[in-house]
mmCIF file of C-alpha atoms in Angstrom:
data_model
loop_
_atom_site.group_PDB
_atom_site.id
_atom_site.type_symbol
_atom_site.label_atom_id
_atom_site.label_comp_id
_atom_site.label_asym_id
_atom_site.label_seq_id
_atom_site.Cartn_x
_atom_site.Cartn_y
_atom_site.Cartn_z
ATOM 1 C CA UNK A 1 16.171 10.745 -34.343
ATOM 2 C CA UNK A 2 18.661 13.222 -32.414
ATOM 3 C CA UNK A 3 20.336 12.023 -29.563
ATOM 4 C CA UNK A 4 18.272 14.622 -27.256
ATOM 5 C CA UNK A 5 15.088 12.200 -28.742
ATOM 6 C CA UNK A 6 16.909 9.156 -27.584
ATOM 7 C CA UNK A 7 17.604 10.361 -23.971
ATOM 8 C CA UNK A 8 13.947 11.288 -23.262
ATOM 9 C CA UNK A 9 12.511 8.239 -23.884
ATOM 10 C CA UNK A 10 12.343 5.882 -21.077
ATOM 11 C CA UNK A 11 13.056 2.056 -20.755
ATOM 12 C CA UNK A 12 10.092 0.208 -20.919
ATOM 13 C CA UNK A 13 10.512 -3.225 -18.916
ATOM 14 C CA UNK A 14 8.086 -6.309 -17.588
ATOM 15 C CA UNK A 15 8.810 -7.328 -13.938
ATOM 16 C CA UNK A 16 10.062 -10.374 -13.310
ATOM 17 C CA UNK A 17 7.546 -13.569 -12.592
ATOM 18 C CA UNK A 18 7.729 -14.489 -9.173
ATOM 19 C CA UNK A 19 7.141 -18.232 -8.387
ATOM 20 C CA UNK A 20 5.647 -17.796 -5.494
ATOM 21 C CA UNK A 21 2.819 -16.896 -6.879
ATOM 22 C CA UNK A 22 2.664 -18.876 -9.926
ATOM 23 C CA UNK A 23 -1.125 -19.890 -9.909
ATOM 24 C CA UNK A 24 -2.837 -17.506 -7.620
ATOM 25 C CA UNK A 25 -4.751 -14.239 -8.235
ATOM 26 C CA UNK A 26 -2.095 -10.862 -8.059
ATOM 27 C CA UNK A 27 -4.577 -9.853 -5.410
ATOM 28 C CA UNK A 28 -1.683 -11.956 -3.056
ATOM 29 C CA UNK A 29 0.993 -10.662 -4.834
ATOM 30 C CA UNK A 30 0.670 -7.247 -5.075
ATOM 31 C CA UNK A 31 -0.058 -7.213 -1.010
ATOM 32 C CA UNK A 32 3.242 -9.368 -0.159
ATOM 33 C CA UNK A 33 5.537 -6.630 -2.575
ATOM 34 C CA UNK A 34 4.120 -3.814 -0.848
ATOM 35 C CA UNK A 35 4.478 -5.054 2.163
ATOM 36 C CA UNK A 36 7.881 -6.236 1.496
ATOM 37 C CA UNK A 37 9.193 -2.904 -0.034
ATOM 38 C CA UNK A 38 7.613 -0.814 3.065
ATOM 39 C CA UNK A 39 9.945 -3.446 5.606
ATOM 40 C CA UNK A 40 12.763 -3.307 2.992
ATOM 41 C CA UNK A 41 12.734 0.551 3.059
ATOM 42 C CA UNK A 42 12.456 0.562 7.007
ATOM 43 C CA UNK A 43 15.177 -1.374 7.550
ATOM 44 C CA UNK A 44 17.304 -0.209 4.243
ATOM 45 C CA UNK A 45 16.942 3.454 4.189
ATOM 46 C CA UNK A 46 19.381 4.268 1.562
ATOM 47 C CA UNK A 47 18.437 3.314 -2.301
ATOM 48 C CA UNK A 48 18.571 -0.545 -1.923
ATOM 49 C CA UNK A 49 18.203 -2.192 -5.352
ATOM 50 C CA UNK A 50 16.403 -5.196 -3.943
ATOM 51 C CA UNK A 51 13.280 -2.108 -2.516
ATOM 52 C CA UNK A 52 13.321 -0.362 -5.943
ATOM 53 C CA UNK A 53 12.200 -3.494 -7.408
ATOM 54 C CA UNK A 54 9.690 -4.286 -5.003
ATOM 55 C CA UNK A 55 8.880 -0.756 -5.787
ATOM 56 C CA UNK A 56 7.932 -1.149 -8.830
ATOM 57 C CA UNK A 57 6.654 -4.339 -8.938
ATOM 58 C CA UNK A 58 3.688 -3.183 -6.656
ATOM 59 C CA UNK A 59 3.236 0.201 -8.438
ATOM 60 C CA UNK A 60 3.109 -2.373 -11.688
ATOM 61 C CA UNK A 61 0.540 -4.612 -10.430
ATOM 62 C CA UNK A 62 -1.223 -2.959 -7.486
ATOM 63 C CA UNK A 63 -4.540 -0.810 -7.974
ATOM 64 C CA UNK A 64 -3.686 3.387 -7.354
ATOM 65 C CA UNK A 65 -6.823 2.832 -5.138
ATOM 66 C CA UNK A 66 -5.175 0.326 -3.071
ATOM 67 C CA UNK A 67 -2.049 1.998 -2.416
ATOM 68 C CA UNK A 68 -3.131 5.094 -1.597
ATOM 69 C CA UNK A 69 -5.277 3.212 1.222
ATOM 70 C CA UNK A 70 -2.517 1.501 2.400
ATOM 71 C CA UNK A 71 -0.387 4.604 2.714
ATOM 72 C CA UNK A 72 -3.170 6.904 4.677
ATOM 73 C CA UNK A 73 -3.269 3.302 7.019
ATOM 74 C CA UNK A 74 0.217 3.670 7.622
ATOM 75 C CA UNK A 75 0.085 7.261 8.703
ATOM 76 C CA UNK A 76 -2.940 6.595 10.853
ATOM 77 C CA UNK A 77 -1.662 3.633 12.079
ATOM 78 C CA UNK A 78 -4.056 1.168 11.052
ATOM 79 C CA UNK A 79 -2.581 -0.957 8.620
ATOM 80 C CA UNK A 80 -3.408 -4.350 9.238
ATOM 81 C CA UNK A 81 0.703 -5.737 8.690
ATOM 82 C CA UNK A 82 3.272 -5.382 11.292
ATOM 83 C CA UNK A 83 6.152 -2.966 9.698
ATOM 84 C CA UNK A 84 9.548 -2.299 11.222
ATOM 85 C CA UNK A 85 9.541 1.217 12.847
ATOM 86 C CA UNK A 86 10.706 4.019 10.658
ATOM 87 C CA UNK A 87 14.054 4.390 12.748
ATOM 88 C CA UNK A 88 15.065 1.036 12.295
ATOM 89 C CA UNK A 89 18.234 0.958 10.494
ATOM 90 C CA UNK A 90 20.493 -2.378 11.232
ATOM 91 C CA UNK A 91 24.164 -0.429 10.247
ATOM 92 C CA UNK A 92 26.177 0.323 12.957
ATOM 93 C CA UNK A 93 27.783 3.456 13.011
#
């Protein structure tokens, strides 16, 4: 295998078990992470490591159905969470 191979591949990794939701459906789960990456972003705005794994964890477990539901109730404002407004940044300058 060239080294060219070896660069395009791509790192195939589980997420991490969370305990909070040790015996329930992901139904709970996958709601909470989105939820929690969309607040993380919001208040975050630059690549926070802590959002790109709630990232992913949702986009792991969530249904594409779901999320793209969740996204056009954001940007109608009808999604059923309370989310920190998009200019929310807590850094001083």
């Amino acid at each position: 295998m060239s080294k060219k191979d070896n660069e395009d591949e791509q790192k195939i990794e589980t997420i991490p078990p969370d305990p909070r939701f040790q015996d329930s459906n992901v139904t709970r789960w996958c709601f909470g992470s989105y939820v929690d990456y969309h607040r993380c972003r919001r208040l975050f705005r630059e690549k926070n490591p802590g959002c790109e794994q709630l990232s992913k964890i949702y986009k792991t477990i969530c249904p594409n159905s779901w999320i793209e539901r969740w996204e056009e109730q954001i940007n109608i404002g009808t999604f059923p969470m309370d989310l920190p407004p998009t200019e929310c940044n807590p850094k001083k300058k």
